[in-house]
Amino acid sequence: MHYLLALILTISFFATSAHASNDHTCDNNTDCIEIGRWDIGIALGYGVKSNPLKDFDDIPLYAVPTIAYYGDRWFFDNGNIGYTVTEGENYTVNLVSTFSTDRAFFYRWDPSNIFHLSGNSVERATAPTGISIMESPAEPEIDTDALKNRNFTYLGGVEAFLYTRFGIVKASVTHDLFNVHNGTEAQLRWLYNIPLDSWNFEFAAVLDWKSEQVVDYYYGIRPSESPYWSEKYQAESALNQSIEFTGQYVLTENWNLLLVARYTDIADEIVDSPLLNTDYTTTYFVGAAYRF
């Protein structure tokens, strides 16, 4: 077996333990991707990804495409490209690239929204023109038109999986490849899977660390947006904490019912930004997933 963490909906915050197989034993296994074959699917349903940014709309969830390919070493997973450096019965080490997820709060058409349980609307979630973002009437306004300058970037680095009887532990470190913010992110994720006949339940706990450069680029204030807040708010590195749940029920070889929920406690260093309205974000999705 060639073990990898393949995502049933290919969402970084709702991972499902999976493996790629060299034989043809994946026919009725929703957690298996055969090596050398494309895995294509779509999840249809309804959900909402809350947006912690002030005056930005929550993101509705309707349809989530899935496209993945796993070879003996190279793999492609919804825009993420990786290479398996080494593996054993209880571990895997990959070189990997992935999307930055923070930009998704500013743009609905961000790639991480397309593949990571977000709606298909191309409307940008910018604050309406003329509406100011401020913490009180006495505080200076921020030019909301300038907030659109949070650019897309791609992260590259290394990830490692440790497979134990108590679940799967994933650790990763990635860095900005496009020199957009020159920041670094690290993640530690614990996953535990409980299969019960046609049911499959998975629980996860996640720690997401973001360097000062990442926090400043997405949540800091430029002088052109507000001279006052550019001095008032000073970004620092931050650690977000999340808990996740994924429930699946196998209907047929191709169809699964799906329930997904996530809660993220946003670090104080990010919450202190005048761009934020809440100190947490939630996501839920209820629907059905089809694999071609």
CSV table of C-alpha atoms in Angstrom, one decimal:
chain,number,residue,atom,x,y,z
A,1,MET,CA,0.0,0.0,0.0
A,2,HIS,CA,1.1,3.5,-0.8
A,3,TYR,CA,-0.3,5.5,2.1
A,4,LEU,CA,-1.2,9.2,1.6
A,5,LEU,CA,-3.6,11.6,3.1
A,6,ALA,CA,-6.2,12.1,0.3
A,7,LEU,CA,-9.0,14.5,1.1
A,8,ILE,CA,-12.5,13.2,0.4
A,9,LEU,CA,-13.6,16.7,-0.4
A,10,THR,CA,-10.0,17.9,-0.8
A,11,ILE,CA,-10.4,20.6,1.8
A,12,SER,CA,-7.5,21.3,4.0
A,13,PHE,CA,-9.6,21.8,7.0
A,14,PHE,CA,-11.8,18.7,6.6
A,15,ALA,CA,-9.3,16.0,5.9
A,16,THR,CA,-10.2,12.3,5.7
A,17,SER,CA,-7.6,9.5,6.2
A,18,ALA,CA,-7.0,7.9,2.8
A,19,HIS,CA,-4.6,5.7,1.0
A,20,ALA,CA,-3.6,5.2,-2.6
A,21,SER,CA,-3.6,1.6,-3.7
A,22,ASN,CA,-1.6,-0.3,-6.3
A,23,ASP,CA,-4.3,-2.9,-6.7
A,24,HIS,CA,-8.0,-2.5,-7.6
A,25,THR,CA,-9.5,-2.7,-4.1
A,26,CYS,CA,-11.0,0.8,-4.1
A,27,ASP,CA,-14.4,-0.1,-5.6
A,28,ASN,CA,-16.4,0.5,-2.5
A,29,ASN,CA,-13.9,2.4,-0.4
A,30,THR,CA,-14.5,6.2,-0.1
A,31,ASP,CA,-11.1,6.6,1.5
A,32,CYS,CA,-9.1,5.0,-1.3
A,33,ILE,CA,-7.6,6.4,-4.5
A,34,GLU,CA,-6.1,3.9,-7.0
A,35,ILE,CA,-2.6,4.8,-8.1
A,36,GLY,CA,-2.5,5.8,-11.7
A,37,ARG,CA,-6.1,6.7,-12.0
A,38,TRP,CA,-7.8,10.1,-11.9
A,39,ASP,CA,-10.3,10.6,-9.0
A,40,ILE,CA,-13.0,13.1,-10.0
A,41,GLY,CA,-16.1,14.0,-8.1
A,42,ILE,CA,-18.4,16.7,-6.8
A,43,ALA,CA,-20.2,17.4,-3.6
A,44,LEU,CA,-23.7,19.1,-3.8
A,45,GLY,CA,-25.6,20.6,-0.9
A,46,TYR,CA,-25.8,23.6,1.3
A,47,GLY,CA,-23.6,25.2,3.9
A,48,VAL,CA,-22.0,28.4,5.1
A,49,LYS,CA,-18.5,29.5,5.7
A,50,SER,CA,-18.6,32.5,8.1
A,51,ASN,CA,-16.4,35.5,7.3
A,52,PRO,CA,-14.8,37.2,10.3
A,53,LEU,CA,-14.0,40.3,8.3
A,54,LYS,CA,-16.1,43.4,9.0
A,55,ASP,CA,-18.7,44.2,6.3
A,56,PHE,CA,-17.8,41.1,4.3
A,57,ASP,CA,-20.5,38.6,3.5
A,58,ASP,CA,-20.4,35.0,4.7
A,59,ILE,CA,-19.6,32.6,1.9
A,60,PRO,CA,-22.4,30.2,0.9
A,61,LEU,CA,-21.5,26.6,0.0
A,62,TYR,CA,-23.3,24.8,-2.8
A,63,ALA,CA,-21.0,22.8,-5.0
A,64,VAL,CA,-17.4,21.6,-4.4
A,65,PRO,CA,-15.5,19.9,-7.3
A,66,THR,CA,-12.8,17.3,-6.6
A,67,ILE,CA,-10.0,16.3,-8.9
A,68,ALA,CA,-7.0,14.3,-7.8
A,69,TYR,CA,-4.3,12.0,-9.3
A,70,TYR,CA,-1.8,9.9,-7.3
A,71,GLY,CA,1.2,8.3,-9.0
A,72,ASP,CA,3.9,6.2,-7.4
A,73,ARG,CA,5.6,9.4,-6.3
A,74,TRP,CA,4.0,12.5,-7.8
A,75,PHE,CA,0.5,13.5,-6.9
A,76,PHE,CA,-2.0,16.2,-7.8
A,77,ASP,CA,-4.8,17.1,-5.5
A,78,ASN,CA,-7.1,20.0,-6.5
A,79,GLY,CA,-4.3,22.4,-7.5
A,80,ASN,CA,-1.9,21.1,-4.9
A,81,ILE,CA,1.2,19.3,-6.3
A,82,GLY,CA,3.4,17.0,-4.2
A,83,TYR,CA,6.2,14.5,-4.4
A,84,THR,CA,6.7,11.6,-1.9
A,85,VAL,CA,10.3,11.7,-0.7
A,86,THR,CA,10.1,8.6,1.5
A,87,GLU,CA,7.5,6.3,3.1
A,88,GLY,CA,7.2,3.3,5.3
A,89,GLU,CA,4.5,1.3,6.9
A,90,ASN,CA,3.9,4.0,9.6
A,91,TYR,CA,5.0,7.2,8.0
A,92,THR,CA,5.1,9.3,4.8
A,93,VAL,CA,7.2,12.4,4.0
A,94,ASN,CA,6.2,14.6,1.0
A,95,LEU,CA,7.4,17.8,-0.7
A,96,VAL,CA,4.2,19.7,-1.2
A,97,SER,CA,2.7,22.9,-2.5
A,98,THR,CA,-0.6,24.4,-1.5
A,99,PHE,CA,-2.9,27.5,-1.7
A,100,SER,CA,-2.8,30.2,0.9
A,101,THR,CA,-6.2,30.2,2.7
A,102,ASP,CA,-6.3,33.6,4.3
A,103,ARG,CA,-7.0,35.4,1.0
A,104,ALA,CA,-10.3,33.4,0.7
A,105,PHE,CA,-12.0,35.8,3.1
A,106,PHE,CA,-11.3,38.7,0.8
A,107,TYR,CA,-12.2,37.0,-2.5
A,108,ARG,CA,-14.9,34.5,-3.2
A,109,TRP,CA,-13.2,33.5,-6.4
A,110,ASP,CA,-10.0,32.5,-4.6
A,111,PRO,CA,-8.9,29.0,-5.6
A,112,SER,CA,-9.1,27.8,-2.0
A,113,ASN,CA,-12.7,28.7,-2.0
A,114,ILE,CA,-13.4,26.8,-5.1
A,115,PHE,CA,-12.0,23.5,-3.8
A,116,HIS,CA,-12.3,24.0,-0.1
A,117,LEU,CA,-16.1,23.9,0.5
A,118,SER,CA,-17.0,27.3,-0.7
A,119,GLY,CA,-19.7,28.6,-3.0
A,120,ASN,CA,-19.3,29.0,-6.7
A,121,SER,CA,-20.4,32.7,-6.8
A,122,VAL,CA,-17.9,34.9,-8.6
A,123,GLU,CA,-19.1,38.0,-6.8
A,124,ARG,CA,-16.3,39.4,-4.7
A,125,ALA,CA,-17.0,39.7,-1.0
A,126,THR,CA,-15.8,43.3,-0.6
A,127,ALA,CA,-17.4,45.7,1.7
A,128,PRO,CA,-19.9,48.0,-0.1
A,129,THR,CA,-18.3,51.2,-1.5
A,130,GLY,CA,-18.6,54.1,1.0
A,131,ILE,CA,-19.0,51.9,4.1
A,132,SER,CA,-16.2,52.4,6.5
A,133,ILE,CA,-14.6,49.8,8.7
A,134,MET,CA,-14.1,51.2,12.2
A,135,GLU,CA,-14.3,50.1,15.8
A,136,SER,CA,-16.2,53.1,17.0
A,137,PRO,CA,-17.5,56.4,15.5
A,138,ALA,CA,-14.5,58.2,16.9
A,139,GLU,CA,-11.9,56.1,15.2
A,140,PRO,CA,-10.6,57.0,11.7
A,141,GLU,CA,-12.1,55.2,8.7
A,142,ILE,CA,-10.3,52.7,6.5
A,143,ASP,CA,-10.5,52.9,2.7
A,144,THR,CA,-12.3,49.7,1.9
A,145,ASP,CA,-11.5,49.9,-1.8
A,146,ALA,CA,-7.8,49.3,-1.0
A,147,LEU,CA,-8.6,46.1,0.9
A,148,LYS,CA,-8.8,44.2,-2.4
A,149,ASN,CA,-5.0,44.3,-2.7
A,150,ARG,CA,-4.5,41.0,-0.9
A,151,ASN,CA,-2.9,39.0,-3.6
A,152,PHE,CA,-2.9,35.3,-4.3
A,153,THR,CA,0.1,33.2,-3.5
A,154,TYR,CA,1.3,29.6,-3.5
A,155,LEU,CA,3.0,27.9,-0.5
A,156,GLY,CA,5.7,25.2,-0.8
A,157,GLY,CA,7.4,23.1,1.8
A,158,VAL,CA,7.4,19.7,3.4
A,159,GLU,CA,4.8,17.6,5.2
A,160,ALA,CA,5.0,14.4,7.2
A,161,PHE,CA,2.4,11.9,8.3
A,162,LEU,CA,2.7,9.5,11.2
A,163,TYR,CA,0.1,6.6,11.2
A,164,THR,CA,-0.6,5.3,14.7
A,165,ARG,CA,-3.3,3.2,16.4
A,166,PHE,CA,-4.5,6.5,18.0
A,167,GLY,CA,-5.0,8.3,14.7
A,168,ILE,CA,-2.9,10.1,12.1
A,169,VAL,CA,-0.6,13.0,12.9
A,170,LYS,CA,0.4,15.5,10.2
A,171,ALA,CA,3.0,18.2,10.5
A,172,SER,CA,3.9,20.6,7.8
A,173,VAL,CA,5.9,23.7,7.2
A,174,THR,CA,5.4,25.9,4.0
A,175,HIS,CA,6.8,29.2,2.7
A,176,ASP,CA,5.5,31.8,0.2
A,177,LEU,CA,6.8,30.7,-3.2
A,178,PHE,CA,5.7,33.9,-5.1
A,179,ASN,CA,7.3,36.5,-2.8
A,180,VAL,CA,3.9,38.0,-2.1
A,181,HIS,CA,4.4,38.3,1.7
A,182,ASN,CA,7.6,36.1,2.2
A,183,GLY,CA,5.9,34.5,5.2
A,184,THR,CA,5.9,31.0,6.6
A,185,GLU,CA,3.1,28.8,7.8
A,186,ALA,CA,3.2,25.6,9.9
A,187,GLN,CA,0.4,23.2,10.8
A,188,LEU,CA,0.0,20.3,13.3
A,189,ARG,CA,-3.1,18.2,12.7
A,190,TRP,CA,-4.4,15.1,14.6
A,191,LEU,CA,-7.0,12.9,12.8
A,192,TYR,CA,-9.0,10.0,14.2
A,193,ASN,CA,-11.3,7.9,12.1
A,194,ILE,CA,-14.2,5.7,13.3
A,195,PRO,CA,-15.7,3.4,10.6
A,196,LEU,CA,-19.1,1.8,11.5
A,197,ASP,CA,-20.6,-0.4,8.8
A,198,SER,CA,-21.8,2.1,6.1
A,199,TRP,CA,-20.9,5.1,8.4
A,200,ASN,CA,-17.6,6.8,8.7
A,201,PHE,CA,-16.8,9.5,11.3
A,202,GLU,CA,-13.7,11.5,11.6
A,203,PHE,CA,-12.6,14.0,14.2
A,204,ALA,CA,-9.6,16.4,14.0
A,205,ALA,CA,-7.8,18.9,16.0
A,206,VAL,CA,-5.6,21.5,14.2
A,207,LEU,CA,-3.0,24.1,15.2
A,208,ASP,CA,-2.2,26.6,12.4
A,209,TRP,CA,0.8,28.9,13.0
A,210,LYS,CA,1.3,32.0,10.8
A,211,SER,CA,4.4,34.1,10.8
A,212,GLU,CA,4.3,37.9,11.3
A,213,GLN,CA,4.7,38.5,7.6
A,214,VAL,CA,1.5,36.4,6.8
A,215,VAL,CA,-0.5,38.2,9.5
A,216,ASP,CA,0.6,41.6,8.5
A,217,TYR,CA,0.0,41.1,4.8
A,218,TYR,CA,-3.6,39.9,5.1
A,219,TYR,CA,-4.8,41.6,8.3
A,220,GLY,CA,-2.4,44.5,8.7
A,221,ILE,CA,-3.4,48.0,7.5
A,222,ARG,CA,-1.5,49.9,4.8
A,223,PRO,CA,-0.9,53.6,5.2
A,224,SER,CA,-3.1,54.2,2.1
A,225,GLU,CA,-6.0,52.4,3.8
A,226,SER,CA,-5.7,54.2,7.1
A,227,PRO,CA,-2.6,56.2,8.4
A,228,TYR,CA,-4.0,55.9,11.9
A,229,TRP,CA,-4.5,52.1,11.9
A,230,SER,CA,-1.3,51.4,10.0
A,231,GLU,CA,0.5,52.7,13.1
A,232,LYS,CA,-2.0,51.5,15.7
A,233,TYR,CA,-2.1,47.9,14.7
A,234,GLN,CA,1.2,46.0,14.7
A,235,ALA,CA,1.0,42.5,13.4
A,236,GLU,CA,2.6,39.5,15.2
A,237,SER,CA,2.9,35.8,14.5
A,238,ALA,CA,-0.3,34.0,15.4
A,239,LEU,CA,-1.6,30.5,16.3
A,240,ASN,CA,-5.2,29.5,15.2
A,241,GLN,CA,-6.9,26.5,16.8
A,242,SER,CA,-9.5,24.4,15.1
A,243,ILE,CA,-11.7,21.4,15.7
A,244,GLU,CA,-13.3,19.5,12.9
A,245,PHE,CA,-15.9,16.8,12.2
A,246,THR,CA,-16.7,14.9,9.1
A,247,GLY,CA,-19.5,12.3,8.9
A,248,GLN,CA,-20.2,10.1,5.8
A,249,TYR,CA,-22.8,7.5,5.0
A,250,VAL,CA,-22.2,5.3,2.0
A,251,LEU,CA,-25.3,5.0,-0.2
A,252,THR,CA,-23.9,3.4,-3.3
A,253,GLU,CA,-20.5,2.8,-4.9
A,254,ASN,CA,-20.6,6.4,-6.2
A,255,TRP,CA,-22.8,8.3,-3.7
A,256,ASN,CA,-22.2,9.3,-0.1
A,257,LEU,CA,-24.2,11.5,2.2
A,258,LEU,CA,-22.0,14.1,3.9
A,259,LEU,CA,-22.0,16.3,7.0
A,260,VAL,CA,-19.0,18.6,7.7
A,261,ALA,CA,-18.5,21.1,10.5
A,262,ARG,CA,-15.5,23.2,11.6
A,263,TYR,CA,-14.9,25.7,14.3
A,264,THR,CA,-11.7,27.9,14.4
A,265,ASP,CA,-10.7,30.0,17.3
A,266,ILE,CA,-8.7,32.9,15.7
A,267,ALA,CA,-5.6,34.0,17.5
A,268,ASP,CA,-5.7,37.3,19.5
A,269,GLU,CA,-2.9,38.7,17.3
A,270,ILE,CA,-5.2,38.5,14.3
A,271,VAL,CA,-8.4,39.5,16.2
A,272,ASP,CA,-6.7,42.7,17.2
A,273,SER,CA,-6.8,43.8,13.6
A,274,PRO,CA,-9.5,46.5,12.9
A,275,LEU,CA,-10.5,44.4,9.8
A,276,LEU,CA,-12.0,41.6,12.0
A,277,ASN,CA,-15.5,41.6,13.5
A,278,THR,CA,-15.4,38.2,15.4
A,279,ASP,CA,-12.7,36.1,17.1
A,280,TYR,CA,-13.8,32.9,15.4
A,281,THR,CA,-15.1,31.4,12.2
A,282,THR,CA,-17.3,28.4,11.5
A,283,THR,CA,-18.1,26.3,8.5
A,284,TYR,CA,-20.8,23.7,8.0
A,285,PHE,CA,-21.9,21.7,4.9
A,286,VAL,CA,-24.7,19.1,4.5
A,287,GLY,CA,-25.1,17.3,1.2
A,288,ALA,CA,-24.1,14.4,-1.0
A,289,ALA,CA,-20.9,13.6,-2.7
A,290,TYR,CA,-20.6,11.8,-6.1
A,291,ARG,CA,-17.4,10.2,-7.4
A,292,PHE,CA,-17.2,9.5,-11.1
